[in-house]
Short mmCIF file of C-alpha atoms and ligand atoms in Angstrom, two decimals:
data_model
loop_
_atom_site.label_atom_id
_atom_site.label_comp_id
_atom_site.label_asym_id
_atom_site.label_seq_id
_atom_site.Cartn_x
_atom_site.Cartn_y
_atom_site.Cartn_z
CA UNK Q 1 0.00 0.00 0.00
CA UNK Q 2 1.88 3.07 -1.07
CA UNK Q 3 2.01 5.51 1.96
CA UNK Q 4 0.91 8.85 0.85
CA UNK Q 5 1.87 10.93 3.91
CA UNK Q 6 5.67 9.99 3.49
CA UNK Q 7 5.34 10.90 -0.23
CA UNK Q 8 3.73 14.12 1.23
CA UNK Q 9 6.54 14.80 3.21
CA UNK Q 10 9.03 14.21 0.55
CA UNK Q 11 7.44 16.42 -1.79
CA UNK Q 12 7.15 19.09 0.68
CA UNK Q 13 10.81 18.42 1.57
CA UNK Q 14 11.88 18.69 -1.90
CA UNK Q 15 9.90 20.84 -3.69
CA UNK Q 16 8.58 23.15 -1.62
CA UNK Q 17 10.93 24.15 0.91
CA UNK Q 18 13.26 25.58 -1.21
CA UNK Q 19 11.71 28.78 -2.47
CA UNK Q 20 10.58 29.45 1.50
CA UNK Q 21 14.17 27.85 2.91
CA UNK Q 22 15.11 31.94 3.09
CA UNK Q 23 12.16 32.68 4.88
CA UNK Q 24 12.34 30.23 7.52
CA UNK Q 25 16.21 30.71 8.03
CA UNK Q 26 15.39 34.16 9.20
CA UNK Q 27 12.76 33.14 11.35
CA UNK Q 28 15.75 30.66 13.14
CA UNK Q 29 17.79 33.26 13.60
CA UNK Q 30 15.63 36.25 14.85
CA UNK Q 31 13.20 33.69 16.34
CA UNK Q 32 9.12 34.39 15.92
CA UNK Q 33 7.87 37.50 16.42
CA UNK Q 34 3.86 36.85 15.69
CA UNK Q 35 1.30 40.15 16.57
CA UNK Q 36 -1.35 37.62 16.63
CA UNK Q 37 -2.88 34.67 18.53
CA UNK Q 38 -5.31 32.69 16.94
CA UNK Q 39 -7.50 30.70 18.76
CA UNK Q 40 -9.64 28.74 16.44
CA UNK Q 41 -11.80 25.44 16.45
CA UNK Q 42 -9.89 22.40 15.02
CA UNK Q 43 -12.46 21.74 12.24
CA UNK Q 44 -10.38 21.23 9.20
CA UNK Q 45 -12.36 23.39 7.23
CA UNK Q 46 -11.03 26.61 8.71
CA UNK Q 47 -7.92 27.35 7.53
CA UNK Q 48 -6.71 30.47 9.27
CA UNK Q 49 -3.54 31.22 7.20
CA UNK Q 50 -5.88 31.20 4.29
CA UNK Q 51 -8.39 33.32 6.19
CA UNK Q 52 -5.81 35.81 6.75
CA UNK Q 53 -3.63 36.14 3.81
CA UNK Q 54 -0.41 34.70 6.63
CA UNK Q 55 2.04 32.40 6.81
CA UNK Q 56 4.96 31.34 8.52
CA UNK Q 57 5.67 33.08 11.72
CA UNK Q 58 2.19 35.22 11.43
CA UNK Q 59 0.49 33.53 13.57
CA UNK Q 60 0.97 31.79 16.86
CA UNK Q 61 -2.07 29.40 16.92
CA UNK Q 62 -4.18 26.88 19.50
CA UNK Q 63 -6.85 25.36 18.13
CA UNK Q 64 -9.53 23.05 20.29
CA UNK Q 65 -13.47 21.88 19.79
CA UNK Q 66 -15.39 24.64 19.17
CA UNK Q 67 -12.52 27.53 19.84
CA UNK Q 68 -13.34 27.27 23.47
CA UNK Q 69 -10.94 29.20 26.42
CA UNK Q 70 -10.62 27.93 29.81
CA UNK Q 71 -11.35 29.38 32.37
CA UNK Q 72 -7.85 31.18 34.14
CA UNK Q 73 -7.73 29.46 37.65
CA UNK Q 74 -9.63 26.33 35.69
CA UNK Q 75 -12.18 26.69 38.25
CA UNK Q 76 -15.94 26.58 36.19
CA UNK Q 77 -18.81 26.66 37.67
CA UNK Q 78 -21.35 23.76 36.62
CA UNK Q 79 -24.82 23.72 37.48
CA UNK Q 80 -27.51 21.29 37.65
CA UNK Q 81 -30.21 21.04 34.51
CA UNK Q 82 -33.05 22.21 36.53
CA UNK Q 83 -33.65 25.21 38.80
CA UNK Q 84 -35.19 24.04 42.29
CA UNK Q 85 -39.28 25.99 42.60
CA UNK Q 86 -37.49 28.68 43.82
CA UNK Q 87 -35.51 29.51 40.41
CA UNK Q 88 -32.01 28.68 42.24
CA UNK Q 89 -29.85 26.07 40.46
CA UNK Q 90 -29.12 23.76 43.75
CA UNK Q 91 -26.22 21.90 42.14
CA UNK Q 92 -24.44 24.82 41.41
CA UNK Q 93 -20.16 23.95 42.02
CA UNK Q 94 -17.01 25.36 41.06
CA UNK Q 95 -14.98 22.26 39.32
CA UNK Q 96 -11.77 21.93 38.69
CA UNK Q 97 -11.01 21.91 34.79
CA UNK Q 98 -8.00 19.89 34.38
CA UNK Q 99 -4.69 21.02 32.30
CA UNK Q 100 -5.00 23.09 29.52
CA UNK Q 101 -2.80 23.36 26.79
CA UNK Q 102 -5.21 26.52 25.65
CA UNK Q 103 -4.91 28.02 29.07
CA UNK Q 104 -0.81 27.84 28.68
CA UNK Q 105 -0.82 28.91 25.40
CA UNK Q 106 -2.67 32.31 25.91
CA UNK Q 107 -0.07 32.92 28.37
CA UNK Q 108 2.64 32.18 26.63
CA UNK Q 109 1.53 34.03 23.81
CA UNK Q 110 0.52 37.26 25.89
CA UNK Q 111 4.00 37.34 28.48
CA UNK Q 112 6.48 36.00 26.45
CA UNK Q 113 5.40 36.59 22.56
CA UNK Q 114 3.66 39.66 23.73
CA UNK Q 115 1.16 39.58 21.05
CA UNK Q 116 -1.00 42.70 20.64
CA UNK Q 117 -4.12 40.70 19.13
CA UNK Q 118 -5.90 37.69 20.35
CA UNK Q 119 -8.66 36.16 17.69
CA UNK Q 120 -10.98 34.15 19.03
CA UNK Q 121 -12.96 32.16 15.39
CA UNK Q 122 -15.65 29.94 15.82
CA UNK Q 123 -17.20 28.67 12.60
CA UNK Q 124 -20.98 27.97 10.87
CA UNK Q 125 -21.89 24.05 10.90
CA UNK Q 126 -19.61 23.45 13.95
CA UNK Q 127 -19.53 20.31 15.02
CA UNK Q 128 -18.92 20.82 18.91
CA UNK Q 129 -21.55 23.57 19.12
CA UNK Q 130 -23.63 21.02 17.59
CA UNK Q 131 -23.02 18.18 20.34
CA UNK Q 132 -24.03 20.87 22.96
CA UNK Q 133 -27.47 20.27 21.87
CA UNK Q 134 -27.17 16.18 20.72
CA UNK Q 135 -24.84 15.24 23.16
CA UNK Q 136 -21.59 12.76 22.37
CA UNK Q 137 -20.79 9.58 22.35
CA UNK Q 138 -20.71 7.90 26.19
CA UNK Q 139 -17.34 7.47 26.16
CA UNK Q 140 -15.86 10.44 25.17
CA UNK Q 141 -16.01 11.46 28.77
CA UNK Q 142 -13.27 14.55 27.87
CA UNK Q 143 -15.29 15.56 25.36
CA UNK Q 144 -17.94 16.14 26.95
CA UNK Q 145 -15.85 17.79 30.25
CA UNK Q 146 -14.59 20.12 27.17
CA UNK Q 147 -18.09 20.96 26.10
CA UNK Q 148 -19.48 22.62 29.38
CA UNK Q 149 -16.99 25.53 28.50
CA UNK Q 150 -19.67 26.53 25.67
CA UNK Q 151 -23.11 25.44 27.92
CA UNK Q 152 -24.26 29.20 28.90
CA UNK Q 153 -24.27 29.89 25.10
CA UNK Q 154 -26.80 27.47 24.55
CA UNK Q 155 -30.45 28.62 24.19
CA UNK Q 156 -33.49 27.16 25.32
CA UNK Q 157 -34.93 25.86 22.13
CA UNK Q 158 -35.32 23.09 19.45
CA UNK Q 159 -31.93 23.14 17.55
CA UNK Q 160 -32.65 24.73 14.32
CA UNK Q 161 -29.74 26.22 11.66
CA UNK Q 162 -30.70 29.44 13.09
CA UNK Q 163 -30.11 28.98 16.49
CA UNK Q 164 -27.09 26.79 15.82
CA UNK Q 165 -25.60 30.19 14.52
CA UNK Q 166 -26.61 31.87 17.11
CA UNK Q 167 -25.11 29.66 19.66
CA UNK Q 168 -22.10 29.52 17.93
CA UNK Q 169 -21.68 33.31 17.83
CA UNK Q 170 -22.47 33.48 21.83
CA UNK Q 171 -20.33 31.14 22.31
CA UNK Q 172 -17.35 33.47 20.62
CA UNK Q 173 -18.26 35.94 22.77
CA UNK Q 174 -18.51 33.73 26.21
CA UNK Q 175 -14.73 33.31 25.63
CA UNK Q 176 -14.05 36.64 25.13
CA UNK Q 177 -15.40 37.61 28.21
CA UNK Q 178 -13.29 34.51 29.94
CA UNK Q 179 -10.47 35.64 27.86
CA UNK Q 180 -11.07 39.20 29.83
CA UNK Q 181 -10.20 36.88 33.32
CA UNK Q 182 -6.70 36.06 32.66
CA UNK Q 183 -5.38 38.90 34.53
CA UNK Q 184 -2.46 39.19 32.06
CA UNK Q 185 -5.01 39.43 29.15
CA UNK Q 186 -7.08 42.24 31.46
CA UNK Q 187 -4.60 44.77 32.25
CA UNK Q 188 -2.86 44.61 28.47
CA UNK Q 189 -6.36 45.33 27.07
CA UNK Q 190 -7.49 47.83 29.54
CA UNK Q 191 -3.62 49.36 28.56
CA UNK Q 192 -4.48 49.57 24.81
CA UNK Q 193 -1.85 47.10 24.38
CA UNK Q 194 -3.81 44.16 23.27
CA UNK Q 195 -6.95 43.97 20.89
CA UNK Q 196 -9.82 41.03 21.38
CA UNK Q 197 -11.49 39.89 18.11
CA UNK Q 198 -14.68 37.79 18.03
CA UNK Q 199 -14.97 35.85 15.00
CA UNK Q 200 -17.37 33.83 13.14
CA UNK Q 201 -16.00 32.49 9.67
CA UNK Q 202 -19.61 31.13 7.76
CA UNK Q 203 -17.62 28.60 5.59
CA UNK Q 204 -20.14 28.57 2.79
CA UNK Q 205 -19.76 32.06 2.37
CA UNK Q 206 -15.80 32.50 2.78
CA UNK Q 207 -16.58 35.42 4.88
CA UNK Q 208 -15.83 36.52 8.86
CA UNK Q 209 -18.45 37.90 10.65
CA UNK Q 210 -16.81 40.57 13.31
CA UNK Q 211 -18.04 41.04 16.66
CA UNK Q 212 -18.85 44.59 17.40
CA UNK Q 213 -19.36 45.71 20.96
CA UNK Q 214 -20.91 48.43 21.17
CA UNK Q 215 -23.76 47.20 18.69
CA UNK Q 216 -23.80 43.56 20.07
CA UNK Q 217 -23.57 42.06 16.67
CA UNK Q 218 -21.62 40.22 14.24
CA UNK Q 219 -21.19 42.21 10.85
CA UNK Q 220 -19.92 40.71 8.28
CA UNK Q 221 -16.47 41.98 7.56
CA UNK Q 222 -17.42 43.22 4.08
CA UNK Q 223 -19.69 45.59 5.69
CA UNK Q 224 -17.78 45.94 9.31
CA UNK Q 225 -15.56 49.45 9.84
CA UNK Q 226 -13.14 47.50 11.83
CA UNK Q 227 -11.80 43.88 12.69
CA UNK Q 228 -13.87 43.05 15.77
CA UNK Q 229 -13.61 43.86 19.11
CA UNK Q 230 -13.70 41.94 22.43
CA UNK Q 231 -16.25 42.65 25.38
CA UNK Q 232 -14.18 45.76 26.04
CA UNK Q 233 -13.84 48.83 24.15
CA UNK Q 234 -12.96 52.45 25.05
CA UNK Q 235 -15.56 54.35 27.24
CA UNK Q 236 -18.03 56.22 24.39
CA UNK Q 237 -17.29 59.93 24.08
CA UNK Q 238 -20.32 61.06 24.82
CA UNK Q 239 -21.08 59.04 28.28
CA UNK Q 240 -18.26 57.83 29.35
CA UNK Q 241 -20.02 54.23 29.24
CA UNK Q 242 -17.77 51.41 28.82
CA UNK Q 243 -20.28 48.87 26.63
CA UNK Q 244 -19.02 45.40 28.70
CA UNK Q 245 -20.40 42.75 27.26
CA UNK Q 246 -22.15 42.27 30.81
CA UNK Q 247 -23.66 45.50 29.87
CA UNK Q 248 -25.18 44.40 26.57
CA UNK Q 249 -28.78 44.52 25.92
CA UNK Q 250 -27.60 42.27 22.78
CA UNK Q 251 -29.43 38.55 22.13
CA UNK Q 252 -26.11 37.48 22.35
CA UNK Q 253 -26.09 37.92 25.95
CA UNK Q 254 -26.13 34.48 28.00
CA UNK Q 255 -26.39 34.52 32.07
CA UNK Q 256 -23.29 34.80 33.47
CA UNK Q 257 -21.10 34.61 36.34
CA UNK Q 258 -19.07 37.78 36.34
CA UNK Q 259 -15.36 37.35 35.97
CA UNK Q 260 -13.50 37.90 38.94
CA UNK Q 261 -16.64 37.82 40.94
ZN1 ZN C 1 -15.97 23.82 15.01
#
């Protein structure tokens, strides 16, 4: 059986290196300097260096299920299904989260690489948003640990296209906002030294959707003055309101616990 990964590798070896050998000897020597980390879901259909017009030493990338971001002190809270009469959720805990190579990699990327962006792309037909709502299989027991980092963006109703979009979009901007609770990540954005991005890349359409704060929406970047922003943006002019995500009157919004609080 002819083994068409080592002939990949040869022809890669081979062919291609040699008109990017220059590029890459440069990047030994002065090391990688990326402005951007890109955290992205590992579906293979997004491609981010082709998303981006990058390449080699561009990007400093982690990709997961869904594009999800731990929590900082990988402490979440996890509540029971159904609220007791009262409307309390009774089995409410704070869990422990496990390792996270996401978790290291944001810092890595923000103290040592010192990145000034941090992009945050979810995609359309996602297929961990998806298992929110249909569950996976019994013994993917990580999996499914994994997937309660996207459960506050899911909404109450029968899963349709529509709100499959929608949940993946909330769930962009859930991690955002837990993005906002590594302090590193705080105090560099509150600095103006480090830009949040909410993404949404609708694969069928080869086009980003931006998150915009201070509307509460995704715009499509054809029609968007700018490349997204986090849950934080400079206090408005006029009232000296800072439009937190928290502070949203957006759909988007899911319940929330606070950061930090
Ligand atoms: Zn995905």
């Amino acid at each position: 059986m002819p083994d068409e990964l080592l002939e990949r590798l040869r022809r890669f070896h081979d062919q291609t290196f040699p008109g990017i050998q220059d590029q890459f000897q440069d990047l030994v020597e002065q090391g990688q300097h990326p402005h951007i980390l890109f955290i992205g879901c590992s579906d293979s259909r997004l491609v981010p260096y082709l998303l981006t017009g990058t390449g080699p030493g561009d990007l400093f990338i982690v990709r997961n299920v869904a594009a999800f971001v731990p929590p900082h002190d990988g402490m979440l809270a996890v509540r029971s299904e159904q609220p007791a009469p009262d409307g309390s959720y009774l089995g409410e805990a704070r869990r422990w989260t496990g390792y996270h190579g996401t978790a290291a990699a944001i810092e890595f990327a923000v103290l040592n690489l010192q990145v000034s962006h941090i992009v945050v792309c979810g995609h359309s037909h996602c297929g961990g948003i998806r298992a929110l709502y249909e569950g996976v299989p019994k013994d993917a027991i990580n999996l499914a640990a994994w997937l309660d980092l996207g459960r506050e963006a899911v909404l109450p109703v029968q899963v349709s296209p529509e709100a499959l979009r929608r949940t993946e979009q909330r769930a962009v901007i859930l991690q955002l906002e837990r993005l906002m609770g590594y302090p590193m990540v705080r105090a560099r954005v509150e600095a103006g030294q480090l830009a949040l991005h909410g993404w949404h890349y609708v694969l069928e359409e080869g086009e980003v959707h931006v998150f915009d704060v201070k509307s509460g929406q995704f715009v499509p970047a054809s029609a968007a003055t700018h490349s997204g922003t986090g849950p934080y943006a400079e206090p408005d002019a006029d009232t000296m309101a800072s439009p937190l995500f928290n502070e949203i009157d957006a759909s988007y919004a899911a319940p929330r616990v606070k950061p930090g609080s």
